[in-house]
XYZ file of C-alpha atoms in Angstrom:
718
model
C 140.327 -120.961 -49.157
C 143.249 -118.905 -47.818
C 145.464 -120.390 -50.529
C 143.026 -119.185 -53.202
C 143.024 -115.677 -51.746
C 146.824 -115.609 -51.642
C 146.994 -116.927 -55.204
C 144.513 -114.261 -56.386
C 146.511 -111.504 -54.713
C 149.729 -112.737 -56.301
C 148.072 -112.872 -59.710
C 146.671 -109.371 -59.273
C 150.062 -108.081 -58.115
C 151.868 -109.657 -61.061
C 149.224 -108.372 -63.484
C 149.606 -104.824 -62.100
C 153.391 -105.025 -62.318
C 153.156 -106.254 -65.906
C 150.876 -103.348 -66.817
C 153.256 -100.873 -65.203
C 156.213 -102.335 -67.089
C 154.311 -102.119 -70.347
C 153.336 -98.523 -69.596
C 156.942 -97.578 -68.795
C 158.102 -99.296 -71.973
C 155.576 -97.345 -74.054
C 156.588 -94.076 -72.411
C 160.282 -94.814 -72.885
C 159.645 -95.752 -76.495
C 157.702 -92.537 -77.032
C 160.516 -90.468 -75.510
C 163.256 -92.149 -77.548
C 164.197 -90.705 -80.936
C 167.326 -91.216 -83.083
C 169.058 -92.942 -80.202
C 168.256 -90.169 -77.703
C 166.559 -90.991 -74.409
C 164.714 -87.781 -73.628
C 163.481 -86.752 -70.205
C 161.326 -83.787 -69.251
C 162.889 -80.998 -67.243
C 162.344 -77.414 -66.139
C 164.353 -74.744 -67.944
C 164.832 -70.997 -67.678
C 163.384 -68.526 -70.129
C 166.786 -67.968 -71.748
C 167.370 -71.619 -72.707
C 167.586 -72.154 -76.476
C 166.629 -75.240 -78.455
C 169.668 -77.106 -79.816
C 167.760 -77.877 -83.013
C 166.006 -74.628 -83.995
C 167.854 -72.130 -81.718
C 164.575 -70.734 -80.347
C 163.574 -70.239 -76.734
C 162.001 -73.155 -74.859
C 159.160 -73.074 -72.379
C 159.110 -75.358 -69.356
C 156.199 -77.456 -70.649
C 157.839 -78.558 -73.894
C 161.480 -79.004 -72.820
C 163.200 -82.360 -73.359
C 166.791 -83.235 -72.503
C 168.991 -86.167 -73.490
C 171.403 -87.149 -70.680
C 173.636 -88.918 -73.176
C 174.702 -85.893 -75.238
C 173.372 -83.061 -72.998
C 171.132 -81.439 -75.620
C 167.925 -79.581 -74.773
C 165.207 -79.291 -77.425
C 161.506 -78.694 -78.006
C 159.213 -81.684 -77.875
C 158.311 -81.031 -81.510
C 161.967 -80.919 -82.630
C 163.055 -84.350 -81.431
C 162.536 -86.043 -84.817
C 164.765 -83.517 -86.596
C 167.661 -83.951 -84.157
C 170.703 -85.910 -85.323
C 171.533 -89.287 -83.851
C 172.887 -89.397 -80.334
C 176.638 -89.926 -80.598
C 177.073 -91.519 -77.183
C 174.196 -93.956 -77.723
C 175.470 -95.377 -81.023
C 177.802 -97.910 -79.478
C 175.154 -99.072 -77.033
C 172.616 -99.402 -79.863
C 175.027 -101.493 -81.913
C 175.435 -103.966 -79.058
C 171.667 -104.120 -78.476
C 171.084 -104.664 -82.178
C 173.423 -107.649 -82.273
C 171.835 -109.204 -79.190
C 168.237 -108.662 -80.254
C 168.896 -109.668 -83.828
C 169.798 -113.203 -82.741
C 166.368 -113.678 -81.182
C 164.336 -111.771 -83.755
C 163.133 -114.899 -85.557
C 161.968 -116.466 -82.319
C 159.719 -113.513 -81.523
C 157.870 -113.524 -84.864
C 154.474 -115.202 -84.489
C 153.574 -117.336 -87.525
C 150.042 -118.464 -88.263
C 148.682 -121.117 -90.561
C 147.436 -119.950 -93.892
C 143.652 -119.932 -94.438
C 141.859 -120.039 -97.752
C 140.669 -116.470 -97.248
C 144.260 -115.221 -96.960
C 145.775 -114.013 -100.239
C 149.401 -114.225 -101.219
C 151.334 -111.082 -100.344
C 154.913 -110.010 -100.976
C 157.555 -110.800 -98.419
C 158.468 -108.113 -95.957
C 160.462 -107.643 -92.778
C 158.441 -107.875 -89.589
C 159.901 -106.221 -86.505
C 158.581 -107.266 -83.106
C 158.541 -103.639 -81.876
C 159.489 -100.096 -82.841
C 162.319 -100.219 -80.327
C 163.899 -103.133 -82.150
C 163.395 -101.330 -85.465
C 165.231 -98.290 -84.128
C 168.000 -100.404 -82.654
C 168.492 -102.232 -85.948
C 168.572 -98.985 -87.897
C 170.618 -97.020 -85.374
C 173.995 -97.738 -86.994
C 174.912 -98.021 -90.633
C 177.524 -100.628 -89.778
C 175.017 -103.272 -88.591
C 173.881 -104.643 -91.947
C 173.575 -108.311 -90.996
C 170.545 -107.579 -88.826
C 168.730 -105.898 -91.691
C 169.404 -108.713 -94.147
C 168.376 -111.323 -91.596
C 165.092 -109.552 -90.855
C 164.357 -109.202 -94.564
C 164.694 -112.977 -94.968
C 161.646 -113.578 -92.772
C 158.763 -114.729 -94.944
C 155.188 -113.608 -94.446
C 153.676 -116.214 -96.700
C 152.486 -118.296 -93.739
C 150.758 -115.458 -91.943
C 147.048 -116.127 -91.782
C 144.167 -113.998 -90.752
C 141.166 -112.075 -91.894
C 140.620 -108.413 -92.368
C 142.465 -107.500 -89.174
C 145.516 -109.434 -90.297
C 145.378 -107.698 -93.682
C 145.219 -104.294 -92.041
C 148.043 -105.250 -89.715
C 150.160 -106.391 -92.647
C 149.592 -103.091 -94.448
C 150.677 -101.319 -91.275
C 153.812 -103.457 -91.121
C 154.608 -102.711 -94.761
C 154.098 -99.018 -94.061
C 156.410 -99.218 -91.056
C 159.004 -100.980 -93.170
C 158.879 -98.210 -95.787
C 159.116 -95.519 -93.110
C 162.053 -97.309 -91.537
C 163.882 -97.322 -94.862
C 163.258 -93.588 -95.249
C 164.395 -93.043 -91.670
C 167.577 -94.993 -92.359
C 168.314 -93.028 -95.536
C 167.911 -89.741 -93.622
C 170.255 -90.986 -90.901
C 172.906 -92.068 -93.397
C 172.600 -88.750 -95.216
C 173.102 -86.767 -91.996
C 176.121 -88.853 -91.011
C 177.706 -88.475 -94.445
C 177.327 -84.717 -94.201
C 179.127 -84.642 -90.874
C 182.052 -86.656 -92.279
C 182.675 -84.724 -95.484
C 184.730 -81.941 -93.850
C 187.638 -84.153 -92.788
C 189.472 -83.949 -96.116
C 191.096 -80.598 -95.328
C 192.146 -81.418 -91.755
C 193.931 -84.689 -92.534
C 196.746 -83.166 -94.687
C 197.519 -80.575 -92.020
C 197.647 -83.127 -89.216
C 199.779 -85.450 -91.332
C 202.139 -82.586 -92.115
C 202.453 -81.766 -88.415
C 203.234 -85.396 -87.616
C 205.907 -85.488 -90.327
C 207.527 -82.263 -89.194
C 207.556 -83.437 -85.592
C 209.776 -86.436 -86.281
C 212.948 -84.409 -85.741
C 211.830 -83.375 -82.227
C 209.981 -86.505 -81.142
C 212.782 -87.613 -78.779
C 212.325 -86.572 -75.173
C 215.763 -84.928 -74.961
C 218.836 -84.159 -77.025
C 220.761 -86.918 -75.251
C 218.276 -89.455 -76.607
C 218.144 -87.895 -80.079
C 221.861 -88.283 -80.863
C 223.903 -91.459 -81.066
C 225.457 -92.758 -77.812
C 228.923 -92.869 -79.368
C 228.703 -89.177 -80.263
C 227.399 -88.362 -76.791
C 230.457 -89.879 -75.129
C 232.783 -87.442 -76.929
C 231.237 -84.328 -75.315
C 231.732 -82.681 -71.943
C 229.033 -82.815 -69.277
C 228.341 -79.051 -69.434
C 227.922 -79.199 -73.212
C 225.446 -82.062 -72.884
C 223.365 -80.084 -70.374
C 223.474 -76.994 -72.589
C 222.404 -78.930 -75.688
C 219.584 -80.590 -73.740
C 218.132 -77.180 -72.851
C 218.598 -75.828 -76.405
C 216.829 -78.924 -77.730
C 214.007 -78.315 -75.253
C 213.708 -74.737 -76.535
C 213.415 -75.978 -80.130
C 210.988 -78.740 -79.143
C 208.673 -76.461 -77.163
C 208.778 -73.850 -79.936
C 207.702 -76.517 -82.413
C 204.857 -77.536 -80.108
C 203.812 -73.895 -79.851
C 203.794 -73.462 -83.634
C 201.835 -76.705 -83.934
C 199.244 -75.365 -81.501
C 198.946 -72.121 -83.472
C 198.584 -73.972 -86.770
C 195.895 -76.228 -85.311
C 194.022 -73.159 -84.131
C 194.315 -71.559 -87.565
C 194.046 -74.533 -89.914
C 191.503 -76.657 -88.051
C 189.383 -74.637 -85.646
C 189.408 -71.200 -87.262
C 188.994 -72.521 -90.794
C 186.323 -75.002 -89.758
C 184.319 -72.345 -87.916
C 184.393 -70.097 -90.978
C 183.930 -72.594 -93.818
C 181.992 -75.486 -92.282
C 180.127 -74.111 -89.279
C 179.645 -70.785 -91.125
C 180.113 -68.561 -88.094
C 180.438 -64.828 -88.585
C 183.963 -63.592 -89.221
C 183.730 -61.132 -86.325
C 182.860 -63.907 -83.874
C 185.750 -66.084 -85.058
C 188.170 -63.144 -84.868
C 187.075 -62.476 -81.293
C 187.756 -66.104 -80.354
C 191.120 -66.150 -82.178
C 192.496 -62.575 -82.205
C 195.643 -61.761 -84.261
C 196.170 -65.474 -84.944
C 197.715 -65.121 -88.409
C 200.374 -62.693 -87.159
C 201.295 -65.015 -84.285
C 201.653 -67.959 -86.667
C 203.949 -65.952 -88.937
C 206.033 -64.605 -86.047
C 206.708 -67.950 -84.383
C 207.066 -69.854 -87.657
C 209.929 -67.543 -88.629
C 211.558 -68.009 -85.219
C 211.228 -71.793 -85.462
C 212.661 -71.735 -88.989
C 215.763 -69.909 -87.747
C 216.164 -72.398 -84.897
C 215.904 -75.323 -87.309
C 218.491 -73.692 -89.583
C 220.871 -73.499 -86.630
C 220.232 -77.185 -86.003
C 220.948 -77.949 -89.652
C 224.166 -75.922 -89.569
C 225.275 -77.818 -86.456
C 224.941 -81.309 -87.981
C 228.071 -83.403 -87.911
C 229.499 -84.394 -91.272
C 227.940 -87.584 -92.558
C 225.188 -87.663 -89.911
C 221.531 -86.609 -89.842
C 220.981 -86.972 -86.098
C 224.190 -85.815 -84.398
C 224.293 -82.039 -84.009
C 225.386 -79.310 -81.599
C 224.341 -75.650 -81.519
C 227.229 -73.545 -80.247
C 225.803 -70.054 -80.892
C 222.282 -69.019 -80.006
C 222.639 -65.619 -78.314
C 222.650 -63.585 -81.538
C 219.459 -65.290 -82.699
C 217.711 -64.616 -79.385
C 218.862 -60.984 -79.473
C 217.236 -60.485 -82.874
C 214.041 -62.174 -81.713
C 213.593 -60.140 -78.520
C 214.716 -56.708 -79.720
C 213.821 -54.221 -82.421
C 210.802 -54.716 -84.646
C 210.362 -58.351 -83.623
C 210.061 -57.365 -79.956
C 207.567 -54.625 -80.832
C 205.476 -57.140 -82.768
C 205.545 -59.629 -79.885
C 204.537 -56.938 -77.422
C 201.627 -55.801 -79.569
C 200.363 -59.283 -80.452
C 200.625 -60.833 -76.989
C 199.138 -57.761 -75.331
C 196.100 -58.028 -77.574
C 195.789 -61.812 -77.352
C 196.232 -62.043 -73.574
C 193.911 -59.131 -72.844
C 191.165 -60.738 -74.945
C 191.637 -64.193 -73.420
C 188.680 -64.061 -70.943
C 186.322 -62.609 -73.546
C 187.390 -65.175 -76.157
C 186.779 -68.152 -73.858
C 183.437 -66.757 -72.696
C 182.233 -66.171 -76.256
C 183.358 -69.636 -77.350
C 181.395 -71.279 -74.532
C 178.286 -69.268 -75.398
C 178.456 -70.148 -79.099
C 179.210 -73.806 -78.350
C 176.172 -74.028 -76.075
C 173.665 -72.728 -78.604
C 175.107 -73.808 -81.979
C 174.518 -77.482 -82.760
C 176.704 -77.361 -85.878
C 179.673 -76.195 -83.823
C 179.040 -78.988 -81.316
C 179.108 -81.595 -84.079
C 182.225 -80.050 -85.621
C 184.159 -79.986 -82.335
C 183.036 -83.517 -81.492
C 184.209 -84.828 -84.853
C 187.613 -83.125 -85.106
C 188.519 -84.063 -81.531
C 188.331 -87.792 -82.228
C 192.013 -87.996 -83.126
C 194.698 -88.391 -80.439
C 196.388 -85.088 -81.341
C 193.312 -82.865 -81.238
C 191.929 -84.671 -78.216
C 194.654 -82.946 -76.183
C 194.279 -79.642 -78.038
C 190.778 -78.317 -77.533
C 189.937 -74.696 -78.275
C 190.174 -73.540 -74.667
C 193.384 -75.493 -74.077
C 194.991 -73.982 -77.179
C 194.098 -70.426 -76.173
C 195.529 -70.979 -72.697
C 198.761 -72.453 -74.096
C 199.307 -69.423 -76.319
C 198.905 -66.997 -73.420
C 201.459 -68.943 -71.364
C 204.138 -69.354 -74.034
C 205.898 -66.009 -73.606
C 206.454 -66.740 -69.904
C 208.353 -69.977 -70.700
C 211.259 -68.328 -72.521
C 213.056 -66.777 -69.491
C 213.397 -70.119 -67.696
C 214.843 -71.836 -70.764
C 217.255 -69.003 -71.601
C 218.422 -68.820 -67.977
C 219.178 -72.553 -68.016
C 221.068 -72.194 -71.303
C 223.078 -69.340 -69.773
C 223.875 -71.356 -66.646
C 225.336 -74.169 -68.754
C 227.282 -71.927 -71.153
C 230.923 -72.175 -70.104
C 234.094 -71.021 -71.836
C 232.527 -68.505 -74.253
C 232.196 -65.025 -72.797
C 230.746 -63.493 -75.963
C 227.926 -66.035 -76.108
C 227.237 -65.591 -72.385
C 226.984 -61.809 -72.760
C 224.600 -62.185 -75.696
C 222.412 -64.551 -73.679
C 222.399 -62.168 -70.707
C 221.341 -59.257 -72.881
C 218.658 -61.340 -74.582
C 217.340 -62.451 -71.188
C 217.230 -58.850 -69.974
C 215.366 -57.713 -73.101
C 212.947 -60.609 -72.759
C 212.111 -59.737 -69.159
C 211.488 -56.127 -70.177
C 209.253 -57.369 -72.978
C 207.220 -59.552 -70.616
C 206.926 -56.674 -68.156
C 205.661 -54.408 -70.938
C 203.126 -57.023 -72.025
C 201.919 -57.431 -68.431
C 201.539 -53.677 -68.079
C 199.652 -53.401 -71.370
C 197.322 -56.231 -70.381
C 196.792 -54.672 -66.951
C 195.929 -51.286 -68.441
C 193.542 -52.845 -70.936
C 191.873 -54.812 -68.139
C 191.537 -51.652 -66.059
C 190.074 -49.766 -68.998
C 187.577 -52.551 -69.564
C 186.749 -52.606 -65.855
C 186.173 -48.846 -65.832
C 183.869 -49.155 -68.823
C 181.882 -51.867 -67.040
C 181.500 -49.668 -63.950
C 180.529 -46.698 -66.107
C 177.891 -48.820 -67.847
C 176.387 -49.809 -64.472
C 176.444 -46.247 -63.140
C 173.051 -44.597 -62.864
C 172.820 -41.987 -65.662
C 171.230 -39.525 -63.226
C 173.961 -39.981 -60.600
C 175.899 -36.851 -59.659
C 177.865 -35.545 -56.699
C 178.663 -32.080 -55.415
C 182.351 -31.308 -54.934
C 184.251 -28.707 -52.960
C 184.622 -25.215 -54.450
C 181.414 -25.657 -56.406
C 180.568 -27.808 -59.344
C 178.760 -31.056 -60.018
C 180.659 -34.257 -60.735
C 178.868 -36.588 -63.177
C 179.577 -40.082 -64.406
C 181.054 -38.943 -67.695
C 184.037 -37.479 -65.830
C 185.234 -41.009 -64.982
C 186.134 -41.846 -68.570
C 188.539 -38.883 -68.718
C 190.707 -40.615 -66.140
C 192.660 -43.834 -65.744
C 191.621 -46.480 -63.254
C 194.573 -47.457 -61.052
C 192.903 -49.733 -58.492
C 189.423 -50.648 -57.271
C 187.838 -52.751 -54.580
C 185.335 -52.901 -51.736
C 186.067 -51.067 -48.465
C 184.094 -50.335 -45.282
C 183.495 -46.615 -44.684
C 182.879 -45.669 -41.041
C 180.363 -42.838 -40.843
C 178.786 -40.987 -37.931
C 177.288 -43.194 -35.254
C 179.952 -45.902 -35.709
C 178.076 -47.357 -38.645
C 179.933 -49.232 -41.378
C 178.904 -48.863 -45.004
C 180.115 -51.029 -47.872
C 181.428 -48.823 -50.666
C 183.113 -49.516 -53.984
C 186.265 -47.394 -54.131
C 187.847 -46.324 -57.427
C 191.410 -45.032 -57.291
C 191.740 -42.814 -60.357
C 194.695 -40.841 -61.669
C 193.780 -37.742 -59.622
C 190.805 -38.622 -57.369
C 189.227 -41.263 -55.146
C 185.597 -42.099 -55.928
C 183.192 -43.790 -53.486
C 180.259 -45.661 -55.043
C 177.358 -47.595 -53.566
C 175.537 -50.457 -55.259
C 171.760 -50.609 -55.295
C 169.594 -52.808 -57.521
C 172.673 -53.815 -59.553
C 173.330 -50.135 -60.285
C 176.093 -47.878 -58.984
C 175.466 -44.434 -57.531
C 177.750 -41.939 -55.831
C 177.835 -42.621 -52.098
C 175.551 -40.114 -50.384
C 176.900 -40.197 -46.829
C 178.180 -37.517 -44.473
C 181.115 -36.492 -46.710
C 181.763 -35.923 -50.381
C 182.205 -39.126 -52.434
C 184.889 -37.398 -54.545
C 188.270 -37.032 -52.806
C 191.069 -35.245 -54.730
C 194.529 -36.763 -54.377
C 196.141 -33.331 -54.172
C 197.263 -32.683 -50.593
C 195.957 -36.074 -49.418
C 197.514 -37.665 -46.318
C 197.218 -41.400 -45.560
C 197.664 -42.694 -42.002
C 197.049 -45.941 -40.137
C 194.386 -46.211 -37.443
C 196.000 -46.929 -34.078
C 195.407 -50.435 -32.747
C 193.450 -51.347 -35.883
C 195.329 -53.552 -38.324
C 192.726 -53.044 -41.062
C 191.916 -49.355 -40.566
C 193.354 -46.239 -42.235
C 192.652 -42.512 -42.279
C 192.453 -40.335 -45.373
C 192.941 -36.651 -44.529
C 192.075 -34.302 -47.387
C 193.350 -30.751 -46.945
C 192.111 -29.733 -50.380
C 188.868 -28.564 -48.775
C 188.322 -26.053 -46.010
C 188.085 -27.223 -43.297
C 190.018 -30.473 -43.975
C 187.977 -33.689 -44.027
C 188.958 -37.063 -42.577
C 187.726 -40.419 -43.876
C 188.000 -43.556 -41.740
C 188.174 -46.669 -43.907
C 188.622 -50.370 -43.143
C 190.025 -52.883 -45.619
C 189.275 -56.603 -45.686
C 192.674 -57.575 -44.268
C 195.988 -56.178 -43.134
C 197.619 -56.927 -46.491
C 194.722 -55.311 -48.321
C 195.135 -52.153 -46.241
C 198.846 -52.112 -47.017
C 198.106 -52.390 -50.727
C 195.570 -49.561 -50.624
C 197.854 -47.245 -48.676
C 200.802 -47.900 -50.984
C 198.845 -47.309 -54.177
C 197.107 -44.197 -52.871
C 200.448 -42.695 -51.847
C 202.003 -43.491 -55.235
C 199.033 -41.990 -57.064
C 199.171 -38.847 -54.901
C 202.849 -38.325 -55.787
C 202.184 -38.513 -59.531
C 198.885 -36.643 -59.409
C 198.676 -33.816 -61.995
C 198.003 -30.267 -60.870
C 194.579 -28.720 -61.221
C 195.888 -26.347 -63.894
C 196.987 -29.263 -66.029
C 193.998 -31.477 -65.303
C 190.893 -29.788 -63.838
C 188.605 -31.724 -61.546
C 185.550 -30.918 -63.646
C 186.024 -30.001 -67.277
C 183.391 -27.913 -68.998
C 183.048 -27.747 -72.760
C 184.851 -24.392 -72.874
C 187.733 -25.746 -70.795
C 187.984 -28.804 -73.002
C 188.164 -26.597 -76.097
C 190.845 -24.401 -74.535
C 192.849 -27.465 -73.538
C 192.774 -28.732 -77.096
C 193.722 -25.313 -78.479
C 196.602 -25.129 -76.030
C 198.208 -27.921 -77.962
C 198.464 -25.609 -80.979
C 201.519 -24.010 -79.369
C 203.505 -27.077 -80.383
C 202.846 -26.423 -84.061
C 205.402 -23.640 -84.297
C 208.184 -25.895 -83.055
C 207.113 -28.637 -85.455
C 207.130 -26.128 -88.313
C 210.681 -25.108 -87.488
C 211.803 -28.719 -87.461
C 210.173 -29.364 -90.829
C 211.785 -26.238 -92.294
C 215.223 -27.342 -91.092
C 214.744 -30.758 -92.657
C 213.705 -29.201 -95.960
C 216.706 -26.894 -95.988
C 219.007 -29.807 -95.239
C 217.422 -31.774 -98.081
C 217.953 -28.859 -100.483
C 221.616 -28.618 -99.468
C 222.227 -32.319 -99.997
C 220.611 -32.337 -103.420
C 222.492 -29.198 -104.403
C 225.831 -30.807 -103.521
C 224.845 -33.919 -105.414
C 223.962 -31.965 -108.545
C 227.215 -29.990 -108.382
C 229.214 -33.212 -108.277
C 227.206 -34.608 -111.183
C 227.647 -31.428 -113.231
C 231.396 -31.356 -112.533
C 231.769 -34.918 -113.710
C 229.745 -34.470 -116.895
C 230.692 -30.927 -117.995
C 234.284 -30.631 -116.775
C 235.904 -27.869 -114.752
C 235.379 -25.177 -117.399
C 231.629 -25.478 -117.600
C 231.064 -26.136 -113.899
C 230.135 -22.552 -113.114
C 227.752 -22.316 -116.072
C 225.861 -25.473 -115.263
C 225.637 -24.890 -111.489
C 222.832 -22.350 -111.851
C 220.789 -24.476 -114.241
C 221.294 -27.588 -112.119
C 220.120 -25.814 -108.988
C 217.179 -24.376 -110.896
C 216.103 -27.780 -112.186
C 216.877 -29.544 -108.938
C 213.285 -30.137 -107.876
C 211.608 -30.041 -111.253
C 209.730 -33.238 -111.913
C 210.719 -34.750 -115.233
C 209.286 -38.161 -114.329
C 205.609 -39.168 -114.326
C 205.918 -40.315 -110.689
C 206.151 -36.768 -109.273
C 204.608 -34.274 -111.737
C 204.269 -31.478 -109.149
C 207.288 -32.007 -106.910
C 208.796 -28.591 -107.608
C 205.585 -26.651 -107.055
C 204.607 -28.524 -103.921
C 208.022 -28.241 -102.294
C 208.460 -24.556 -103.064
C 204.983 -23.735 -101.829
C 205.685 -25.712 -98.646
C 208.943 -23.822 -98.036
C 207.179 -20.515 -98.562
C 204.439 -21.318 -96.112
C 206.976 -22.671 -93.635
C 208.808 -19.348 -93.718
C 205.544 -17.499 -93.146
C 204.634 -19.757 -90.238
C 208.043 -19.347 -88.611
C 207.597 -15.576 -88.563
C 204.187 -15.574 -86.819
C 202.242 -17.278 -84.034
C 200.805 -20.711 -84.781
C 197.200 -19.836 -84.093
C 197.430 -16.646 -86.196
C 199.039 -18.564 -89.010
C 196.369 -21.227 -88.882
C 193.622 -18.654 -89.013
C 195.313 -16.618 -91.740
C 195.752 -19.660 -93.968
C 192.244 -18.978 -95.258
C 192.880 -15.227 -95.721
C 193.648 -13.193 -98.814
C 197.445 -12.968 -98.595
C 199.126 -15.996 -100.108
C 202.845 -16.746 -100.228
C 204.629 -16.788 -103.555
C 208.050 -18.165 -104.419
C 210.176 -17.226 -107.410
C 212.063 -20.011 -109.162
C 214.169 -18.715 -111.995
C 211.870 -16.963 -114.415
C 208.768 -18.676 -113.039
C 206.721 -17.317 -110.162
C 204.522 -19.759 -108.276
C 201.702 -18.597 -106.061
C 199.841 -20.656 -103.522
C 196.653 -19.406 -105.140
C 197.621 -21.424 -108.180
C 195.478 -24.505 -108.740
C 198.660 -26.568 -108.897
C 199.630 -25.788 -105.318
C 196.109 -26.257 -103.920
C 196.498 -23.691 -101.083
C 198.506 -25.858 -98.667
C 197.568 -25.521 -94.944
C 199.848 -25.965 -91.958
C 199.837 -29.719 -92.280
C 201.666 -29.341 -95.619
C 203.849 -32.276 -94.700
C 201.216 -34.558 -96.206
C 202.021 -33.032 -99.597
C 205.529 -34.445 -99.557
C 204.433 -37.906 -100.632
C 205.228 -37.228 -104.318
C 208.815 -36.409 -103.311
C 209.427 -39.918 -102.041
C 209.375 -41.496 -105.494
C 211.242 -38.512 -106.891
């Protein structure tokens, strides 16, 4: 009896386990779609569907751990096949396909059963999906189609089941055609990337050796001195790394940027933010690389294509890191490096929500070259390139022996390069500080204001008039030995203390003013406190003392040094008022009008010099054409016709220039502001040219104002 009870329990346990396995299989089959294995999860309100780009609620969120996509429950059928599950599905298809015939149940034919066409019978939907998961597994489909249904017997239920099987077979064919269509669409964009990558591989053959010593023949290497070999190794490394840099830039432009615009169809503004000033960088470094390769070509030994030496490089480096080229590098790298954090952040955001970009990046990164050059890696490499030049040039200089002229050129190029990098760092730092100040201003409470000494109210808009020099968090010791966390802004002429509340900044409302002018500010250390410092402001009456504590001794040293430097260069209150009203701002702008008179004098001197030069030129021309006898007669006519426009390029050159000279003379005799105001009056200058009198009231002269220099453009072609 006990054996029967044990046997019944075992049967019940096995039956329950079988039911649970079947239930899990049904649930797993229901969750699977296009190779994805979806699981339910909780998401935030800002999560977007990878298929329709709409927000997802927690109840309908599904996620595939294979490809890390999150979608609606209703969007799972429209999602493309899971890339990481394809290989696994192919293996499962091959394994299950071998046993597919064994799992088909065949019945004997009855007289009631009618003949029906042959059709593929799949043991389950999971097998159907596995067989149709990859377009490469065609043997499984042909084998399943060879299964005959002629021996299947049954009544009405079997007939209904057969119709269902035929319907499933038709749906599976439609499903397969949709899958193949989607995959063909994702592969059609590779035609324009392959030529570029092949071109880069071809161009890289000349620099594929690890060093110059390995690139040249051993017999040629033995004829050179040790110092020359070291020098050529470093020069080769410079050429090789420059080629790699140009290759990175061209990949960014020809693969990623072009693909985002033409295939992914991203907005041009978004792509420009991710890849700022990319075309100019490609042109700049391509020209530099071309000059380096020309030097390599010029240094080839006669009768050889691999043996070369580059003896002179200093003049080329001087041209690259000075003049217009240096200005272009400073401008481009300042912009690119300052936008680096924003570019990477935007790229991550777009990649997270845009499924087309995900597919594009996944496809183009299959190759070995692009696998090492992702978008973020490329951006980082570009920002680091300018810092690699000094090390290489210094090594070239160290191994340059016996040529003083070349050594001096390399030294000067190295000095110019370091100045260029310093300028780029300063530009990037200032742009970062400006962006930081704008972020703080955006978080400042619009109603925030602070009273300052000698009357007046300081509002948040006054911050944008100034430059941010340094900022950070400091402890402010107030009455009662309490410590308050404050955000301190070191501006060009003041210190500002802010407090954060509810993710908003307000002016610190403690026992002293949150605005401390740098004029007459004294900075001292707190005795026996390695993190403390005193700020004594004598700008107010009586003087006020602030006791502050930094996070560390080094932090206190940094704050004290920067505050003292800012106090030394602080502008006076006459030049830069603490609070600027609208009237003061207008007066400050009008004060700049005093420079107009000096500019007018300079323009007048240039015009007079131009007249003298043209007069001398015409006298020489008249003397050569008319001879000595007629020189005096033609001088007057030549001077009279000097600025007359006989060409269609400058039809009003004479009138414009004479009117400009007349107004310049009038301006030089009066104050700038009076002249500016009288330019709209009734008295107009007139200039006599021969028998013709030209007035500025004439429609040809158009009543030129003080900025008459803009009228000189016709004289350029003349």
